Amino acid sequence: MIFSYNWLQSFSQKKLPKPDKLAELLVAHIFEVESVKNIKNDCLLDIDVLANRGSDCLSHMGIAREIAAITETKIKNPELKIIESKNLRIKDFIAVNVKDKNACKRYTARVITDLKVGPSPKYIQEMLKSCGLKPINNIVDITNYVMLEMGQPLHAFDFDKIKNKHSKSQMPKKIIIRKSEIGEDIITLDNKKYNLDENVLIIADETEPLAIAGIKGGKRAEIDKNTKTIVIESANFNPRLICVTSKKIGLKTDSSWRFEHGIDPNLTEMAINRAALLIQKLANGKIVSGLADVYPKKVFPKKLMLDLNYVERLLGVKISKSEVEKILRKLEFKIKKSPKTTVSTPKNIEVEAPPFRLDISIQEDLIEEIGRIYQYKRILPVFPNASLIPSQRNLKIFWENMVKDILKGVGFSEVYNYSFINENDAEFFNKSTKELIELSNPISSEQKYLRSSLIPILLKDIQRNQKYFSEIKIFELGKIFYSQKNNKKFEKNMFGGLIFRRKPKIDCFYSVKGVIDFLARKLGIGNVLYNPCLSSLESNQNFIFSSMKCAEIKINGQPIGFLGEISKRVLDDLKIDGKVGIFNIDFEKLAKFCSEEYEYEPISKFPASIRDISILTPRDTKVVDILNEINIVGSSIVRDVVLFDIYEGIQISKNKKNLAFHIIYQSKDKTLLSNEIDDVHRKIINALETNPEWEVRK
């Protein structure tokens, strides 16, 4: 906004610093002065007023107040003393009706009669031109002049052009502040027509709109050379409503710009009296006695408690109480009598913020004002004095990161999927949509429900990416959502992953099981068991797995999830060409068993010996039962047992399978002799053959 140096000088009781020096002072106190332009007999300052200071500083008077505080001088307020005509009363001329009190917080009007419309005095015309406004006539120019001076937009209507509904009823004439109706339109002062809807606030008489409230006046009640009586409007409108309307109709004015930033409602009376005084002097008008003033909810100064100890802590410099009070008084804040303080109680002062400072609401705002007037350059930079307390360890995040690192170390990639599925996904994976949580505002039909399992989206990841890779190993750690019978909704952290291989001969089930075993060891978890049937919690997932290749994962007898190989039917429906092994684990349960404690066991310095053993068993035999039998018999010197082959084919019976194991023998104390290994190996064979359904193949 452009400000006249001479105009600013008129508010000061002493000579202001030169324009360039004044610009430096304003910049030091948060006002960005973009340029200083010299013109004949004056100097213009282009000041970028920050948005939070638009309520008071989009005016010469507002900037003058700031300059007075910075330069420690007093401000000269404009003359406001008017002489009213005692024979004429406002209630005989107009009646104001505000329909929407939230949209119009205050509406003030005056009537001036017997005036003479003509050109403005030269000094007013020059002031308006310097600030970018075009002079029109003395009435319009005075309203613009007062707006630039005080920051309160004004508008003047030709009283004789305001109509009543019934022509016989001449006075008083009604001015109505209301929302427009659909189909209404208005021609503004610049001869442009605007179609209005039901959300535009207008100033109207009983017949049609006179102005778009806070934005632009209408052509019908325009001031012209024949005007003798005027109604001056000084109002306070809802900033948000003016902003929305201005954007909607594509019209931004000096008036709307100020209303959008918010204005003190108490300014309307001061501004209208200032304009009436100037019209009285320059247009020989008679001011009708009284104001038409609708002010339903009066705005009072805000009272704040300021803690002086907090001022020191926040600014980092000790400022005396007397200096704090002096700074606030210079900014026209009022200081109430301070309560008595002791050494043990904080020093507080009660501050009353002037109504025009709409940006002041908390004590931090007051401290900012103190800091900028005190000058930030006087506040020396110092290191903060504070105790550094380490944050409490978040075990959930710790184990999440641990799990991610372990799986990345064995070749898995982490994926991040949306938590939404569509209706087809739900039905495909045997889920009724009634069991799912439906979004109230889905972005699209593809994201209508919250997922109740990680599996569907992980399989779709494979579906989309299989053409690029012959093997895919991915995992996700994320939330699922479900509701119970009582309609309560829950969310849970789940941990899922899968292995996809295009080569059909490579078994994915045991690869996934190996990953789970490795993960458990790294997390310090023991006693991991696998049951062939799933728990009731995940029983609805049973149908997607191959009948013989799915298992429930248990730790210390407590189910935590499941793993399995996806059935061919599901893979064919999804058009996935290969085999897929998958695991799905309740991460919250898993984390409870994780441990960072490890028991050190030294590596044996004696050599190991490997013997193989092959066992023919029924197809439903669990590998773990054979492993347990081998470990029980050979516990003293059997270090490890590794399953390296499973055969099911035409060479053996249809209901049989052949399992082949490496048995690793090693002692911690000595080198094992061949006859010692043979003796234990023989005992293992005899123990296995005690089961009539098992046959050790020799």
XYZ file of C-alpha atoms in Angstrom:
698
model
C 0.000 0.000 0.000
C 1.191 3.536 -0.805
C 1.562 6.012 2.073
C 2.162 9.768 1.784
C 5.056 11.043 3.910
C 3.373 14.458 4.300
C 0.126 12.818 5.382
C 1.965 10.716 7.983
C 3.717 13.885 9.176
C 0.320 15.492 9.831
C -0.320 12.917 12.595
C 2.987 13.542 14.394
C 3.656 16.187 17.024
C 7.307 16.440 15.980
C 9.315 16.313 12.769
C 9.596 12.786 11.397
C 12.933 11.294 10.286
C 13.693 11.684 6.598
C 11.808 9.217 4.347
C 14.783 6.878 3.818
C 15.559 6.808 7.549
C 11.873 6.324 8.342
C 11.787 3.371 5.932
C 14.752 1.789 7.786
C 12.968 2.216 11.128
C 9.791 0.589 9.797
C 11.725 -2.346 8.348
C 13.401 -2.869 11.726
C 9.939 -3.184 13.256
C 8.525 -5.879 10.877
C 7.112 -3.594 8.155
C 8.630 -4.289 4.737
C 9.123 -0.997 2.867
C 9.394 -2.019 -0.773
C 10.212 1.424 -2.207
C 10.553 5.120 -1.400
C 9.539 7.343 -4.322
C 10.116 11.078 -4.390
C 7.465 13.220 -6.062
C 7.043 16.993 -6.102
C 6.635 18.361 -2.561
C 6.022 14.849 -1.126
C 7.506 11.389 -0.777
C 5.651 8.068 -1.184
C 6.445 4.939 0.845
C 5.290 1.606 -0.567
C 4.776 -0.507 2.576
C 3.951 -4.222 2.467
C 1.650 -4.586 5.473
C 1.651 -8.107 6.907
C -1.690 -9.948 6.849
C -2.077 -9.998 10.638
C -1.699 -6.193 10.795
C -4.230 -5.391 8.082
C -6.867 -4.615 10.709
C -5.069 -1.453 11.834
C -2.147 -0.686 9.500
C -3.928 -0.445 6.149
C -4.382 3.223 6.961
C -2.246 6.315 7.453
C -3.465 6.600 11.014
C -2.402 3.009 11.777
C 1.095 3.476 10.353
C 1.326 6.849 12.149
C 0.618 5.054 15.446
C 3.497 2.682 14.733
C 5.832 5.554 13.816
C 4.854 7.375 17.023
C 5.736 4.273 19.086
C 9.056 3.810 17.284
C 10.116 7.462 17.424
C 8.726 8.028 20.943
C 6.380 10.837 20.038
C 2.670 11.408 20.460
C 0.099 11.097 17.729
C -2.273 13.881 16.710
C -5.725 12.404 16.081
C -7.872 13.845 13.271
C -10.494 16.448 14.178
C -13.876 14.814 14.895
C -15.988 17.599 16.423
C -19.133 18.049 14.324
C -22.092 20.404 14.572
C -25.460 18.686 14.118
C -28.662 20.377 12.977
C -31.031 20.236 15.949
C -34.127 20.694 13.769
C -33.464 17.506 11.779
C -33.506 14.014 13.337
C -32.079 10.847 11.830
C -35.150 8.755 12.649
C -37.234 10.939 10.351
C -34.996 10.087 7.391
C -33.892 6.440 7.563
C -34.493 3.187 9.439
C -31.806 0.466 9.332
C -32.735 -3.231 9.414
C -29.886 -5.756 9.684
C -31.264 -9.196 8.766
C -28.060 -11.183 9.403
C -26.239 -10.069 12.575
C -23.335 -12.501 11.952
C -22.700 -11.102 8.480
C -22.921 -7.467 9.596
C -21.509 -6.872 13.070
C -22.247 -3.141 13.021
C -23.993 -0.757 10.669
C -23.688 2.994 11.259
C -25.314 5.654 9.052
C -25.592 9.436 8.981
C -27.697 11.750 6.830
C -26.348 15.074 5.480
C -28.649 17.529 3.717
C -28.380 20.713 1.645
C -24.908 19.866 0.378
C -23.342 20.948 -2.865
C -21.591 18.358 -5.028
C -18.508 19.604 -6.841
C -14.767 19.062 -7.235
C -12.652 18.254 -4.180
C -9.997 20.646 -2.841
C -6.614 20.266 -4.471
C -4.917 18.721 -1.397
C -7.499 15.905 -1.245
C -7.196 15.240 -4.968
C -3.401 15.102 -4.706
C -3.536 12.755 -1.713
C -5.899 10.390 -3.534
C -3.824 10.417 -6.732
C -0.617 9.729 -4.826
C -2.267 6.672 -3.250
C -3.589 5.368 -6.575
C -7.224 6.552 -6.410
C -8.997 8.682 -9.021
C -10.782 11.844 -7.778
C -14.501 11.919 -8.690
C -16.329 14.569 -6.652
C -16.073 16.028 -3.202
C -18.486 13.521 -1.567
C -16.962 10.356 -3.034
C -13.440 11.720 -2.597
C -14.029 12.412 1.109
C -15.231 8.834 1.716
C -12.085 7.524 -0.006
C -9.915 10.021 1.838
C -11.266 8.890 5.227
C -10.807 5.247 4.226
C -7.121 5.871 3.477
C -6.768 7.946 6.615
C -8.501 5.685 9.160
C -8.815 2.313 7.411
C -12.628 2.223 7.563
C -14.360 1.914 4.152
C -17.313 4.271 3.686
C -19.992 4.622 1.051
C -22.435 7.433 0.237
C -25.926 6.932 -1.227
C -28.099 9.595 -2.833
C -30.953 9.775 -0.339
C -33.540 10.774 -2.943
C -32.793 7.648 -5.010
C -33.581 5.299 -2.130
C -37.122 3.992 -2.647
C -39.832 2.712 -0.384
C -42.087 -0.132 -1.391
C -45.143 2.124 -1.361
C -44.550 5.426 -3.117
C -46.987 7.295 -0.872
C -44.791 6.526 2.117
C -41.944 8.968 1.783
C -40.090 8.844 5.089
C -38.369 7.295 6.856
C -36.728 5.278 4.112
C -35.608 1.749 4.930
C -32.051 0.510 4.447
C -31.940 -3.281 4.665
C -28.772 -5.374 5.077
C -29.623 -8.872 3.847
C -28.548 -11.805 1.698
C -29.484 -11.499 -1.949
C -32.097 -13.693 -3.559
C -31.600 -16.002 -6.528
C -32.183 -14.057 -9.725
C -31.309 -10.652 -8.295
C -28.684 -8.571 -10.053
C -27.010 -5.205 -9.647
C -25.256 -2.692 -11.894
C -22.279 -1.257 -10.025
C -20.733 2.201 -10.232
C -18.394 1.059 -13.020
C -21.444 0.059 -15.153
C -20.862 -3.667 -14.808
C -23.731 -6.047 -14.167
C -23.382 -8.818 -11.563
C -25.817 -11.696 -11.135
C -26.185 -12.540 -7.452
C -27.019 -15.755 -5.609
C -28.474 -16.360 -2.167
C -25.114 -16.063 -0.338
C -24.128 -12.516 -1.342
C -24.614 -9.837 1.321
C -26.178 -6.666 -0.088
C -27.342 -3.230 1.021
C -30.873 -2.703 -0.301
C -33.928 -0.567 -0.008
C -37.422 -2.062 -0.078
C -37.328 -2.584 -3.836
C -33.857 -3.661 -5.010
C -30.126 -3.812 -4.149
C -28.211 -0.566 -3.676
C -24.699 -2.008 -3.164
C -22.723 -5.225 -2.774
C -21.878 -5.007 0.916
C -18.248 -4.193 1.616
C -17.224 -4.413 -2.052
C -18.888 -1.994 -4.492
C -21.722 0.508 -4.613
C -24.585 0.293 -7.064
C -25.319 2.675 -9.921
C -28.901 3.402 -8.870
C -28.060 5.433 -5.735
C -24.940 7.037 -7.238
C -23.873 10.531 -6.117
C -24.113 13.023 -8.982
C -24.157 16.805 -9.461
C -27.871 16.976 -8.610
C -27.514 15.213 -5.271
C -28.637 17.323 -2.299
C -29.046 14.804 0.509
C -26.869 11.772 1.171
C -26.757 8.765 3.475
C -23.224 7.851 4.565
C -22.679 4.203 5.400
C -19.945 3.050 7.798
C -20.251 -0.668 8.502
C -18.369 -3.699 9.754
C -18.842 -6.904 7.762
C -17.772 -10.513 8.321
C -14.250 -10.831 6.794
C -14.764 -14.389 5.562
C -18.052 -13.550 3.843
C -16.514 -10.569 2.035
C -13.531 -12.674 0.933
C -15.764 -15.469 -0.429
C -18.081 -13.036 -2.211
C -15.166 -11.095 -3.728
C -13.710 -14.283 -5.216
C -17.098 -15.565 -6.334
C -18.044 -12.484 -8.354
C -14.450 -11.721 -9.393
C -14.359 -8.217 -7.939
C -11.679 -6.974 -5.539
C -11.649 -3.376 -4.320
C -9.839 -1.245 -1.752
C -12.892 -1.653 0.446
C -13.083 -5.467 0.175
C -9.314 -5.729 0.750
C -9.683 -4.008 4.123
C -12.790 -5.900 5.172
C -11.099 -9.223 4.336
C -8.359 -8.450 6.883
C -10.891 -7.582 9.583
C -11.639 -4.146 11.063
C -12.448 -2.960 14.566
C -16.272 -2.450 14.766
C -15.704 0.531 17.072
C -14.067 2.417 14.180
C -17.325 2.930 12.265
C -18.528 5.858 14.391
C -15.175 7.637 14.413
C -14.814 7.333 10.623
C -18.357 8.448 9.824
C -17.990 11.519 12.052
C -14.701 12.369 10.363
C -16.329 12.122 6.925
C -19.370 14.147 8.059
C -17.106 16.901 9.381
C -15.196 17.145 6.079
C -18.433 17.187 4.046
C -19.785 19.875 6.339
C -16.669 21.974 5.712
C -16.105 21.284 2.026
C -19.661 20.787 0.703
C -21.586 23.077 3.095
C -23.788 20.191 4.225
C -26.065 20.123 7.245
C -25.519 17.094 9.485
C -28.775 15.557 10.639
C -28.878 15.038 14.393
C -28.133 11.506 15.597
C -26.797 8.233 14.232
C -28.614 5.222 12.863
C -26.441 2.634 14.601
C -27.114 -1.124 14.785
C -24.471 -2.683 17.043
C -25.979 -5.840 18.613
C -22.836 -7.316 20.143
C -20.406 -4.676 21.282
C -16.679 -5.459 21.070
C -14.720 -4.546 24.198
C -10.943 -4.356 24.676
C -9.300 -7.725 25.399
C -7.696 -8.162 28.815
C -4.564 -10.297 29.097
C -2.258 -11.250 31.964
C 1.426 -10.815 31.096
C 4.002 -12.812 33.057
C 7.232 -10.739 33.138
C 9.312 -13.818 33.950
C 7.930 -15.446 30.823
C 8.881 -12.338 28.807
C 12.503 -12.875 29.854
C 12.408 -16.615 29.125
C 10.857 -16.195 25.697
C 12.932 -13.242 24.463
C 16.156 -14.305 26.160
C 16.812 -10.861 27.618
C 15.816 -9.202 30.868
C 13.608 -6.139 30.300
C 12.559 -4.169 33.345
C 8.909 -3.910 34.288
C 8.926 -0.143 33.792
C 10.309 -0.502 30.252
C 7.775 -3.198 29.384
C 4.955 -0.938 30.536
C 6.438 2.023 28.650
C 6.596 0.022 25.397
C 3.017 -1.183 25.751
C 1.715 2.311 26.515
C 3.470 3.666 23.404
C 1.457 1.117 21.402
C -1.733 2.395 23.093
C -2.133 -0.630 25.363
C -3.538 0.154 28.797
C -1.789 -1.135 31.915
C -4.025 -2.021 34.812
C -2.827 -1.846 38.396
C -0.484 -4.792 38.985
C -1.274 -7.258 41.774
C 1.252 -7.416 44.584
C 4.032 -9.899 43.935
C 6.398 -11.823 46.158
C 9.637 -13.668 45.514
C 7.786 -16.958 45.157
C 5.065 -15.688 42.783
C 5.551 -14.570 39.178
C 5.432 -10.879 38.322
C 2.250 -10.314 36.369
C 0.702 -7.223 34.879
C -2.800 -6.915 33.451
C -2.839 -5.482 29.949
C -5.816 -4.173 28.017
C -5.345 -4.399 24.244
C -6.968 -1.656 22.139
C -9.913 -2.933 20.048
C -8.162 -2.052 16.774
C -5.431 -4.631 17.536
C -7.350 -7.694 16.339
C -4.071 -9.628 16.100
C -3.556 -9.652 19.889
C -5.149 -12.633 21.626
C -2.526 -14.326 23.861
C 0.396 -13.135 25.954
C 2.892 -14.353 23.355
C 1.442 -11.696 21.032
C 2.212 -9.068 23.672
C 5.754 -10.382 24.052
C 6.264 -10.145 20.278
C 5.205 -6.478 20.437
C 7.615 -5.859 23.320
C 10.454 -7.547 21.439
C 10.051 -5.625 18.175
C 9.752 -2.203 19.836
C 12.650 -3.028 22.160
C 14.437 -4.001 18.881
C 15.568 -7.505 18.113
C 19.087 -6.314 17.323
C 19.491 -5.500 21.025
C 18.751 -9.123 21.939
C 22.115 -10.876 21.803
C 22.242 -14.487 20.580
C 22.926 -16.943 23.430
C 22.943 -20.702 23.721
C 19.697 -22.064 25.166
C 19.839 -23.094 28.804
C 17.850 -26.306 29.048
C 18.092 -29.880 30.253
C 18.433 -32.438 27.491
C 16.399 -35.452 28.534
C 16.624 -38.474 26.231
C 13.255 -39.562 24.934
C 11.755 -42.715 26.350
C 12.448 -45.733 24.226
C 9.530 -46.739 22.032
C 9.669 -50.536 21.927
C 6.991 -50.750 19.243
C 9.059 -48.677 16.816
C 12.252 -50.473 17.885
C 10.891 -53.939 17.048
C 9.281 -52.672 13.850
C 12.666 -51.403 12.660
C 14.338 -54.624 13.792
C 11.895 -56.806 11.836
C 12.275 -54.628 8.738
C 16.078 -54.811 8.894
C 16.054 -58.600 9.298
C 13.777 -59.189 6.315
C 15.639 -56.717 4.137
C 18.794 -58.638 5.027
C 17.355 -61.860 3.547
C 16.288 -60.213 0.295
C 12.789 -58.913 1.038
C 11.546 -55.495 -0.106
C 9.140 -53.453 1.998
C 5.921 -52.222 0.359
C 3.494 -49.498 1.401
C -0.079 -50.146 0.268
C -3.304 -48.210 0.682
C -5.540 -49.427 3.511
C -8.574 -49.659 1.205
C -10.165 -52.435 -0.849
C -13.143 -52.596 -3.177
C -16.241 -54.766 -3.050
C -14.856 -57.327 -5.525
C -11.734 -57.855 -3.394
C -13.882 -58.453 -0.340
C -16.082 -61.029 -2.070
C -13.131 -62.741 -3.750
C -11.413 -63.311 -0.422
C -14.593 -64.722 1.148
C -15.440 -61.579 3.119
C -18.974 -60.294 3.441
C -19.150 -56.535 2.996
C -21.241 -56.469 6.190
C -18.139 -57.549 8.114
C -16.044 -54.696 6.700
C -15.856 -51.063 7.785
C -17.229 -48.863 5.010
C -15.833 -45.375 4.475
C -18.350 -42.551 4.766
C -16.597 -40.526 2.026
C -14.612 -42.897 -0.243
C -12.475 -41.298 -2.953
C -13.714 -43.896 -5.433
C -15.520 -47.246 -5.562
C -12.084 -48.904 -5.645
C -11.432 -47.630 -2.112
C -14.816 -48.188 -0.501
C -13.836 -50.398 2.471
C -11.007 -50.572 4.999
C -8.929 -53.721 4.609
C -9.355 -56.480 7.179
C -6.251 -58.373 6.037
C -2.919 -57.626 4.363
C -3.150 -60.660 2.047
C -5.457 -59.359 -0.727
C -3.394 -56.277 -1.521
C -0.079 -58.166 -1.283
C -1.367 -60.687 -3.828
C -2.432 -57.841 -6.101
C 1.122 -56.481 -5.824
C 2.339 -59.814 -7.216
C -0.334 -59.743 -9.918
C 0.899 -56.361 -11.151
C 4.642 -57.043 -10.908
C 5.058 -60.724 -11.904
C 5.804 -59.864 -15.546
C 8.968 -58.031 -14.475
C 10.505 -60.620 -12.096
C 10.872 -64.379 -11.843
C 11.090 -64.129 -8.033
C 9.475 -61.565 -5.722
C 9.946 -61.311 -1.959
C 7.940 -58.506 -0.326
C 6.536 -57.666 3.105
C 4.355 -55.010 4.706
C 3.921 -53.865 8.267
C 0.610 -52.034 8.509
C -2.802 -51.731 10.092
C -5.950 -53.736 9.441
C -9.449 -52.743 10.545
C -12.382 -54.822 11.700
C -15.632 -54.598 13.621
C -17.187 -57.034 16.072
C -20.783 -58.063 16.701
C -21.436 -55.120 19.027
C -20.435 -52.852 16.092
C -17.312 -51.665 17.901
C -14.500 -50.898 15.490
C -10.858 -51.875 16.058
C -7.524 -51.606 14.329
C -4.517 -53.866 14.653
C -0.875 -53.855 13.542
C -0.208 -56.811 11.259
C 2.954 -58.096 9.661
C 2.597 -59.900 6.340
C 4.862 -61.023 3.542
C 5.138 -63.409 0.620
C 7.534 -65.174 -1.703
C 6.636 -65.592 -5.373
C 8.585 -67.923 -7.689
C 7.846 -68.612 -11.310
C 9.638 -72.009 -11.294
C 7.018 -74.560 -10.127
C 9.571 -77.084 -8.748
C 10.811 -74.706 -6.036
C 8.721 -75.026 -2.859
C 7.563 -71.684 -1.409
C 5.945 -73.036 1.752
C 9.186 -74.223 3.323
C 11.007 -71.105 2.139
C 8.484 -68.966 4.053
C 8.763 -71.272 7.078
C 12.532 -70.894 6.963
C 12.151 -67.110 6.936
C 9.884 -67.262 10.013
C 12.363 -69.544 11.838
C 15.248 -67.216 10.984
C 13.244 -64.180 12.053
C 12.350 -65.818 15.373
C 16.008 -66.603 16.126
C 17.081 -63.053 15.334
C 14.342 -61.661 17.586
C 15.369 -63.898 20.472
C 12.188 -65.994 20.291
C 12.196 -69.700 21.094
C 9.587 -72.460 21.234
C 8.053 -71.703 17.822
C 5.622 -74.423 16.731
C 3.483 -74.936 13.628
C 0.012 -76.533 13.627
C -1.662 -77.581 10.385
C -5.001 -75.912 11.211
C -5.654 -72.181 11.539
C -7.158 -70.529 14.614
C -10.726 -69.302 14.507
C -9.417 -65.735 14.156
C -8.116 -66.465 10.670
C -10.255 -69.467 9.712
C -11.874 -67.534 6.907
C -8.471 -67.461 5.204
C -8.298 -71.286 5.027
C -9.818 -71.527 1.568
C -7.000 -69.597 -0.137
C -4.283 -72.111 0.848
C -3.292 -75.486 -0.550
C -4.878 -78.144 1.658
C -1.583 -79.675 2.839
C 0.535 -76.538 2.917
C -0.810 -74.187 5.543
C 0.013 -73.920 9.215
C -0.748 -71.887 12.283
C 2.251 -70.239 13.947
C 2.429 -70.554 17.740
C 4.874 -69.177 20.274
C 4.749 -70.791 23.716
C 1.409 -72.296 22.686
C -0.154 -68.927 21.808
C -1.271 -68.462 18.179
C 0.214 -65.354 16.545
C -0.489 -65.893 12.843
C -0.327 -68.323 9.940
C 1.666 -69.241 6.846
C 0.877 -71.258 3.795
C 1.095 -71.726 0.053
C -1.653 -70.106 -2.019
C -3.905 -72.622 -3.778
C -3.808 -73.032 -7.529
C -7.470 -71.995 -7.801
C -6.752 -68.592 -6.266
C -3.604 -68.129 -8.348
C -5.495 -68.968 -11.539
C -8.284 -66.521 -10.673
C -5.700 -63.784 -10.079
C -3.761 -64.864 -13.195
C -0.555 -65.353 -11.215
C 1.850 -67.665 -13.068
C 3.938 -69.394 -10.388
C 3.865 -70.368 -6.736
C 3.240 -68.042 -3.804
C 4.011 -68.673 -0.144
C 2.663 -66.163 2.341
C 2.721 -65.390 6.072
C 0.481 -63.126 8.141
C 1.400 -62.378 11.784
C -0.190 -60.299 14.527
C 2.706 -57.922 15.152
C 1.425 -56.760 18.536
C 1.517 -60.363 19.809
C 4.888 -61.030 18.169
C 6.474 -57.985 19.839
C 5.562 -59.334 23.304
C 7.843 -62.336 22.774
C 10.787 -60.439 21.308
C 13.908 -60.205 23.421
C 17.316 -58.573 23.114
C 18.892 -61.026 25.560
C 21.167 -63.633 24.029
C 22.941 -66.512 25.741
C 26.489 -66.825 24.498
C 27.506 -70.294 23.382
C 31.101 -70.727 22.211
C 31.730 -72.396 18.859
C 33.108 -75.869 19.184
C 36.735 -76.126 18.116
C 36.305 -79.819 17.245
C 35.340 -81.050 13.759
C 31.767 -81.936 12.768
C 30.587 -85.029 10.899
C 27.481 -85.315 8.720
C 25.357 -88.411 8.228
C 22.250 -88.607 6.076
C 19.057 -90.465 6.846
C 15.986 -91.100 4.659
C 12.550 -91.958 6.097
C 9.395 -93.139 4.299
C 6.314 -91.854 6.148
C 2.609 -91.266 5.590
C 1.873 -87.971 3.777
C 0.295 -86.374 6.836
C 3.369 -86.897 9.031
C 4.752 -83.722 10.575
C 8.434 -83.069 10.024
C 8.696 -81.645 13.517
C 7.758 -85.037 15.042
C 10.729 -86.665 13.301
C 13.050 -83.821 14.287
C 11.986 -84.108 17.926
C 12.662 -87.859 17.936
C 16.149 -87.416 16.438
C 17.066 -84.623 18.889
C 15.830 -86.555 21.924
C 17.961 -89.617 21.151
C 21.061 -87.804 19.953
C 20.916 -84.716 22.167
C 24.442 -85.182 23.538
C 26.262 -84.920 20.203
C 23.656 -83.976 17.566
C 24.267 -80.294 16.881
C 21.663 -79.805 14.117
C 19.224 -81.648 11.858
C 18.426 -80.229 8.410
C 15.631 -81.381 6.097
C 17.055 -81.250 2.584
C 14.585 -83.218 0.463
C 10.913 -84.214 0.278
C 9.886 -86.675 -2.423
C 6.321 -87.574 -3.458
C 6.132 -89.373 -6.791
C 5.540 -92.508 -8.824
C 8.434 -94.349 -7.187
C 6.551 -94.616 -3.890
C 2.971 -95.187 -2.790
C 0.428 -92.372 -3.390
C -0.187 -91.918 0.349
C 3.509 -91.847 1.256
C 6.331 -89.301 1.175
C 10.076 -89.620 1.594
C 11.929 -87.207 3.886
C 15.724 -86.871 3.778
C 17.753 -85.230 6.578
C 21.349 -84.161 7.222
C 22.285 -85.024 10.814
C 25.281 -82.983 11.993
C 27.293 -84.560 14.819
C 29.741 -82.478 16.857
C 31.013 -82.492 20.426
C 32.003 -79.450 22.513
C 34.654 -81.413 24.424
C 36.488 -83.691 21.980
C 36.842 -85.032 18.466
C 34.197 -87.706 17.940
C 35.379 -91.152 16.879
C 33.650 -92.948 14.025
C 32.336 -95.747 16.246
C 30.802 -93.168 18.669
C 28.920 -91.502 15.814
C 27.835 -94.899 14.436
C 26.488 -95.914 17.838
C 24.307 -92.782 18.225
C 23.208 -92.937 14.586
C 22.070 -96.549 15.097
C 20.070 -95.577 18.184
C 18.323 -92.842 16.185
C 17.344 -95.330 13.465
C 16.007 -97.793 16.055
C 13.984 -95.019 17.755
C 12.461 -93.932 14.449
C 11.530 -97.511 13.506
C 9.562 -97.979 16.719
C 6.805 -96.103 14.877
C 5.226 -98.801 12.637
C 4.247 -96.217 9.976
C 7.837 -94.954 9.569
C 10.429 -96.814 7.529
C 14.094 -95.831 7.582
C 15.393 -96.488 4.092
C 18.809 -98.146 4.090
